[in-house]
CSV table of C-alpha atoms in Angstrom, one decimal:
chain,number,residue,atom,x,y,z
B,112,UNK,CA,0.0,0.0,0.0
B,113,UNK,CA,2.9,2.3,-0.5
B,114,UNK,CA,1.7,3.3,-3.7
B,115,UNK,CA,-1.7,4.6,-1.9
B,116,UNK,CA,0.1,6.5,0.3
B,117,UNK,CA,2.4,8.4,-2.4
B,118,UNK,CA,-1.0,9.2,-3.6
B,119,UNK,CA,-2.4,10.6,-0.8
B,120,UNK,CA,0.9,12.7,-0.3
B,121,UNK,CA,1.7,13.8,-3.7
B,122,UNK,CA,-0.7,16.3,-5.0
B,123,UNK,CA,-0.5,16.4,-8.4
B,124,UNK,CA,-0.9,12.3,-8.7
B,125,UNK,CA,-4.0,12.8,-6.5
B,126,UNK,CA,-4.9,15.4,-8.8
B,127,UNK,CA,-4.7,13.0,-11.7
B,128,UNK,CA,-6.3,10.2,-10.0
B,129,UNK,CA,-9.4,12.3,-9.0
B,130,UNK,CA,-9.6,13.4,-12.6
B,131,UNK,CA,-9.3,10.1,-14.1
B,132,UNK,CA,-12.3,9.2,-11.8
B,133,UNK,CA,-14.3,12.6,-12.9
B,134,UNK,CA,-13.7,11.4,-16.3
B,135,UNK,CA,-14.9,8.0,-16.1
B,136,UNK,CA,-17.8,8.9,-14.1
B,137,UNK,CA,-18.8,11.3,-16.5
B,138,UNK,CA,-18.9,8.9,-19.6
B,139,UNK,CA,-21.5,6.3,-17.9
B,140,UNK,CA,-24.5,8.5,-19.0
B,141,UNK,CA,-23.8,8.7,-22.0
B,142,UNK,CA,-22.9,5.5,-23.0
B,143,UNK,CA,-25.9,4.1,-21.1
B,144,UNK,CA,-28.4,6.2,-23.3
B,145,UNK,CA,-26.7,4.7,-26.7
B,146,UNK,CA,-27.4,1.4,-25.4
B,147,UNK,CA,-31.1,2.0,-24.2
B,148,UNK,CA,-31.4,3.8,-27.9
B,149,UNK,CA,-30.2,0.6,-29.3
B,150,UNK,CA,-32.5,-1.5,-27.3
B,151,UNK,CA,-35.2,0.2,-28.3
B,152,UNK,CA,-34.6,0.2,-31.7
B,153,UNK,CA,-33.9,-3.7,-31.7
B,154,UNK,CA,-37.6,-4.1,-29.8
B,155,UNK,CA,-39.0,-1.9,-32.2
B,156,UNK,CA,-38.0,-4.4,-35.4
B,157,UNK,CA,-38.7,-7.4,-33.0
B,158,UNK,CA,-42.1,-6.3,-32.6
B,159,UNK,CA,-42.5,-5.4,-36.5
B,160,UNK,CA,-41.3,-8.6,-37.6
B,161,UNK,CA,-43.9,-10.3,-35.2
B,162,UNK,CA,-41.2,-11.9,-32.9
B,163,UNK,CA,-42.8,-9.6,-30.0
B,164,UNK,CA,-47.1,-9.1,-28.9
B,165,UNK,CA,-46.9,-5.2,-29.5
B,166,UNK,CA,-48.2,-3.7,-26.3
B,167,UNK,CA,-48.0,-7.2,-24.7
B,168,UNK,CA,-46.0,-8.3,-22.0
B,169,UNK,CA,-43.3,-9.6,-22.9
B,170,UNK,CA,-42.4,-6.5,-24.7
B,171,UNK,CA,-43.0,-4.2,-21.8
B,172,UNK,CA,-40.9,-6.8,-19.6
B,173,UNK,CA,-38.0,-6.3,-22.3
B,174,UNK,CA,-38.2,-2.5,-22.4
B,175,UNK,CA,-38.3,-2.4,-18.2
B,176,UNK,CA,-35.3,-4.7,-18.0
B,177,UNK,CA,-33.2,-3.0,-21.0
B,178,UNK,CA,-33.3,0.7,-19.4
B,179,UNK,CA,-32.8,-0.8,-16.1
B,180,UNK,CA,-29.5,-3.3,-17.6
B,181,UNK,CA,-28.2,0.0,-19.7
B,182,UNK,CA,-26.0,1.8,-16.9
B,183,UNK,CA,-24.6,-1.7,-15.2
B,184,UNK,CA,-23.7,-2.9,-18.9
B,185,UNK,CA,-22.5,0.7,-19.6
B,186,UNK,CA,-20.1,0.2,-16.7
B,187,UNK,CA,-19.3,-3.3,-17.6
B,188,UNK,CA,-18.0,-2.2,-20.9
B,189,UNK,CA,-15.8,0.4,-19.5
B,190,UNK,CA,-14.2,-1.7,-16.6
B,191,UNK,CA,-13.7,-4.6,-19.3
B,192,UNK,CA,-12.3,-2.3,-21.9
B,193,UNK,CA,-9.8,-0.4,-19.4
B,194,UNK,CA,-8.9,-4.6,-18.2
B,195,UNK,CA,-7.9,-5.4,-21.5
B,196,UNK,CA,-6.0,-2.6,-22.2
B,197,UNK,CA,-4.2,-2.4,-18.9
B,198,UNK,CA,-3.2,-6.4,-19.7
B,199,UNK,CA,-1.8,-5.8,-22.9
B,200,UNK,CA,0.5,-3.4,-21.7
B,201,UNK,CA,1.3,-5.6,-18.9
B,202,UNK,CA,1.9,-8.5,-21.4
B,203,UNK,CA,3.7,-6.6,-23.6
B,204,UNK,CA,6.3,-5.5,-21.2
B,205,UNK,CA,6.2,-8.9,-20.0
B,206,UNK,CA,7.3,-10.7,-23.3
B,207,UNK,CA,9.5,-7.8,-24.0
B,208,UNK,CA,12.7,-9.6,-22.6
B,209,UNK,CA,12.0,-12.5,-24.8
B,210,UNK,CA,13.9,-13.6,-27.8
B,211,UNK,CA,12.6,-16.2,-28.7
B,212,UNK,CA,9.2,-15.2,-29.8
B,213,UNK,CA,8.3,-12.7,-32.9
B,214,UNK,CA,6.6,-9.9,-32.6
B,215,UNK,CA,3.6,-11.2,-34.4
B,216,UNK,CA,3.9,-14.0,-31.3
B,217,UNK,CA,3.9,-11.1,-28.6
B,218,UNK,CA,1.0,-9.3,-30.6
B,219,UNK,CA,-1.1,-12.5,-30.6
B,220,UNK,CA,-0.5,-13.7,-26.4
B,221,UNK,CA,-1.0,-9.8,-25.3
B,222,UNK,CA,-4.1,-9.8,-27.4
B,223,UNK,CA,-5.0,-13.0,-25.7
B,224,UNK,CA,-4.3,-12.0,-22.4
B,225,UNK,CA,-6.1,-8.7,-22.6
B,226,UNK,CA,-9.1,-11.1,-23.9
B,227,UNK,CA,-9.1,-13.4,-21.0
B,228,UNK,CA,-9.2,-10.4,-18.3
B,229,UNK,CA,-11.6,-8.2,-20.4
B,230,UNK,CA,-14.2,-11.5,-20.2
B,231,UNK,CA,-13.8,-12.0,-16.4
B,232,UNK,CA,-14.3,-8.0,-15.7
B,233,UNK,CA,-17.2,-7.8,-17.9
B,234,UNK,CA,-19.7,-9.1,-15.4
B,235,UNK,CA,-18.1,-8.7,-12.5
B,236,UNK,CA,-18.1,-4.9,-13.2
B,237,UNK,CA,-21.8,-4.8,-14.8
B,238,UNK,CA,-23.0,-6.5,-11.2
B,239,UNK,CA,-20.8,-3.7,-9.0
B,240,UNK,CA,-22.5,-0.9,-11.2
B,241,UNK,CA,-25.4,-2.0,-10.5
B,242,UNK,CA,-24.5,-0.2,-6.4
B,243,UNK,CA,-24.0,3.3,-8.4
B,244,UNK,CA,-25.6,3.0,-11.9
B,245,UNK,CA,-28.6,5.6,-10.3
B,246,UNK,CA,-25.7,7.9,-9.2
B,247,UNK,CA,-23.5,7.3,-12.4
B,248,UNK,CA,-26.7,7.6,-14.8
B,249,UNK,CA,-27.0,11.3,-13.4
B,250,UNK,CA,-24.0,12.2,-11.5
B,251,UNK,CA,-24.9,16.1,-11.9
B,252,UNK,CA,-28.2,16.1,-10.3
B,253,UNK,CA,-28.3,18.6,-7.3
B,254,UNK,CA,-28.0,16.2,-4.1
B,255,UNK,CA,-29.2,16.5,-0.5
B,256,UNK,CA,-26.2,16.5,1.6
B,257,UNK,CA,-27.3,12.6,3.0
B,258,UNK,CA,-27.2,11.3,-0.6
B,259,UNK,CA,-24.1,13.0,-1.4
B,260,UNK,CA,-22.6,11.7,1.3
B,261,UNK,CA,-24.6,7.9,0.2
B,262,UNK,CA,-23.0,8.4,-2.9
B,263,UNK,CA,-19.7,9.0,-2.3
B,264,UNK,CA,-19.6,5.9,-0.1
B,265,UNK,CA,-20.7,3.9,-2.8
B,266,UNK,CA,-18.9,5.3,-5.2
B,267,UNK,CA,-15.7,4.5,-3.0
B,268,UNK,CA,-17.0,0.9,-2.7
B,269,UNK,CA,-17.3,0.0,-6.0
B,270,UNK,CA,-14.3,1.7,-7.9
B,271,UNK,CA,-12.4,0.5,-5.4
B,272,UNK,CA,-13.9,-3.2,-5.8
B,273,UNK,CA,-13.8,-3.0,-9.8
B,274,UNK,CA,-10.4,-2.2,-9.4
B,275,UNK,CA,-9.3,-4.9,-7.5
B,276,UNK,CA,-11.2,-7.2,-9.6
B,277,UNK,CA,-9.6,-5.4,-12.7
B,278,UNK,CA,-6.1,-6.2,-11.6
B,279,UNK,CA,-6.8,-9.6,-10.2
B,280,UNK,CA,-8.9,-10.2,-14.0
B,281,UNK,CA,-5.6,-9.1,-15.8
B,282,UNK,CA,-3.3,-11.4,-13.2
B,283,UNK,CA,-5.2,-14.7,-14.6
B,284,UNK,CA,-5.2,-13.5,-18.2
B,285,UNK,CA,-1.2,-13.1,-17.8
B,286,UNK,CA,-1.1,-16.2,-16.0
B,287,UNK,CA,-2.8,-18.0,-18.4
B,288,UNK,CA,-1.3,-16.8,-22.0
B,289,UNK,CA,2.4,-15.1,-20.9
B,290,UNK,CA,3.4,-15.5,-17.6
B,291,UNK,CA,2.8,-19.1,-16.0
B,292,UNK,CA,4.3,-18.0,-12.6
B,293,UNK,CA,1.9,-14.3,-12.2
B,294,UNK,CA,0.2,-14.4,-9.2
B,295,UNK,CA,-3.0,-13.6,-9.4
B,296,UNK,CA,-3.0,-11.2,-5.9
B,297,UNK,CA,-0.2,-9.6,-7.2
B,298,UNK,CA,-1.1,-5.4,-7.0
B,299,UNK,CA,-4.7,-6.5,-5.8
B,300,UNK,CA,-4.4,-4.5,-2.7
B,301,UNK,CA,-2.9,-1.3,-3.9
B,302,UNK,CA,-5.5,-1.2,-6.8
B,303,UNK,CA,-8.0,-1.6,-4.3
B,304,UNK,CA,-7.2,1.3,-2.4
B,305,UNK,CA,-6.4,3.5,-5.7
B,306,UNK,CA,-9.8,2.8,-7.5
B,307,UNK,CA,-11.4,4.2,-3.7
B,308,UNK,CA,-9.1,7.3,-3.9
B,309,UNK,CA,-10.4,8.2,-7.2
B,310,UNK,CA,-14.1,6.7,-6.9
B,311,UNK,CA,-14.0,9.3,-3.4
B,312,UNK,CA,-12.3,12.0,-4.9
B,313,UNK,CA,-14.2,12.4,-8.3
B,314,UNK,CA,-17.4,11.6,-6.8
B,315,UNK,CA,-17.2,14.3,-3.8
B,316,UNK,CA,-15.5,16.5,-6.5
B,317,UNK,CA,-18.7,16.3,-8.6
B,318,UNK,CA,-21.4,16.2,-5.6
B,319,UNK,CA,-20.1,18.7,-3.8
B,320,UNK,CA,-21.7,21.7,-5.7
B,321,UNK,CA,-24.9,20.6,-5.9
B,322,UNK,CA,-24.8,19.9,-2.2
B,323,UNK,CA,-23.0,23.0,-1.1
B,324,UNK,CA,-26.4,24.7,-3.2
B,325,UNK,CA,-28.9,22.3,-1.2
B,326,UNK,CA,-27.7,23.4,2.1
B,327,UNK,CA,-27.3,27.4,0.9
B,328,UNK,CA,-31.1,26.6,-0.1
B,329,UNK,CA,-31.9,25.1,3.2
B,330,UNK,CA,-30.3,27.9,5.3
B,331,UNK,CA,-31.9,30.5,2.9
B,332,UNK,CA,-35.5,28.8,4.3
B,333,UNK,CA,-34.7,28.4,7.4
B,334,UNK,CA,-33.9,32.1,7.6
B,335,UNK,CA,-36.8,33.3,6.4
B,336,UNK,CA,-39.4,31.0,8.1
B,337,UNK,CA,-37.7,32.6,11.4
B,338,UNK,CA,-38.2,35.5,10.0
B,339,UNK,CA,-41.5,35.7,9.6
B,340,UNK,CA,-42.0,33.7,13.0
């Protein structure tokens, strides 16, 4: 946990942490409402070509359960896409003191690898969104204080979780296509505690506005109810 702490103490790391947080955050949204837009568009020719009842149940079930799966799956793809890239990198410098494979041999077991940990993060990351995928669907709205506060603890939990997970995903996709002797707990601790740095720090960094204007707001009242007391 060394790494955490040289975080903690060294500002313009923690700056960058935080703002790799704020930036991942910020995407979930967005990507969620391309996926709901596809959904609907796929129920919409399921219905025309008279696999779907239109109006019937099974087609509101499918609507209910696509805008509901559409943040979880838009994190998924995010925490599986930053997996596979973070393995290939790991691979690559892995293989890099080899000889006696090509370059085409490298490409080909770092595209592997990055494969292996990309498929175990998926899910895994889809199910932990599912904590913040209200929060990370809208992370803008103007909080209360409390659900600031609710929010920031989860968001804490699961970055720090799909971070773990991440690293541990990427250990067995080394393991199993470059490096027989990786263990898989290697870095799982200090990515742990630097996905909760930056899930805390972007997520207070974007809450704290909105809650800083909820409690102006409350005071404002307050004042003027004793006021007129």
């Amino acid at each position: 946990f060394d790494t955490v702490g040289n975080v903690l103490d060294d500002r313009e790391v923690f700056r960058d942490t935080v703002g790799q947080g704020i930036g991942s955050l910020l995407a979930g949204g967005p990507i969620a409402k391309i996926l709901k837009g596809a959904g609907k568009i796929a129920l919409k020719r399921a219905v025309a070509s008279g696999a779907i009842a239109e109006g019937g149940a099974a087609a509101s079930n499918i609507a209910a359960l696509g805008s509901k799966a559409a943040m979880p799956l838009a994190i998924g793809g995010m925490e599986a896409g930053g997996a596979y890239q973070q393995t290939i990198l790991d691979a690559y410098n892995t293989l890099s003191q080899r000889d006696d494979l090509t370059e085409e041999q490298k490409a080909a077991m770092a595209n592997r690898a990055g494969l292996t940990a990309a498929a175990i993060q998926l899910p895994i990351a889809a199910a932990t969104g599912m904590l913040v995928s209200k929060f990370e669907a809208n992370p803008l709205a103007t909080p209360s204080i409390r659900s600031a506060i609710g929010n920031i603890a989860k968001e804490t939990i699961e970055e720090g979780a799909q971070s773990g997970t991440g690293q541990f995903a990427s250990n067995v996709g080394i393991r199993e296509n470059v490096d027989k002797t990786r263990d898989l707990a290697d870095g799982v601790g200090e990515q742990i505690g630097l996905g909760a740095i930056g899930g805390a720090g972007s997520a207070a960094a974007i809450q704290a506005p909105g809650a800083l204007r909820s409690v102006v707001s409350t005071a404002k009242l307050a004042g003027r109810t004793a006021a007129s007391l």
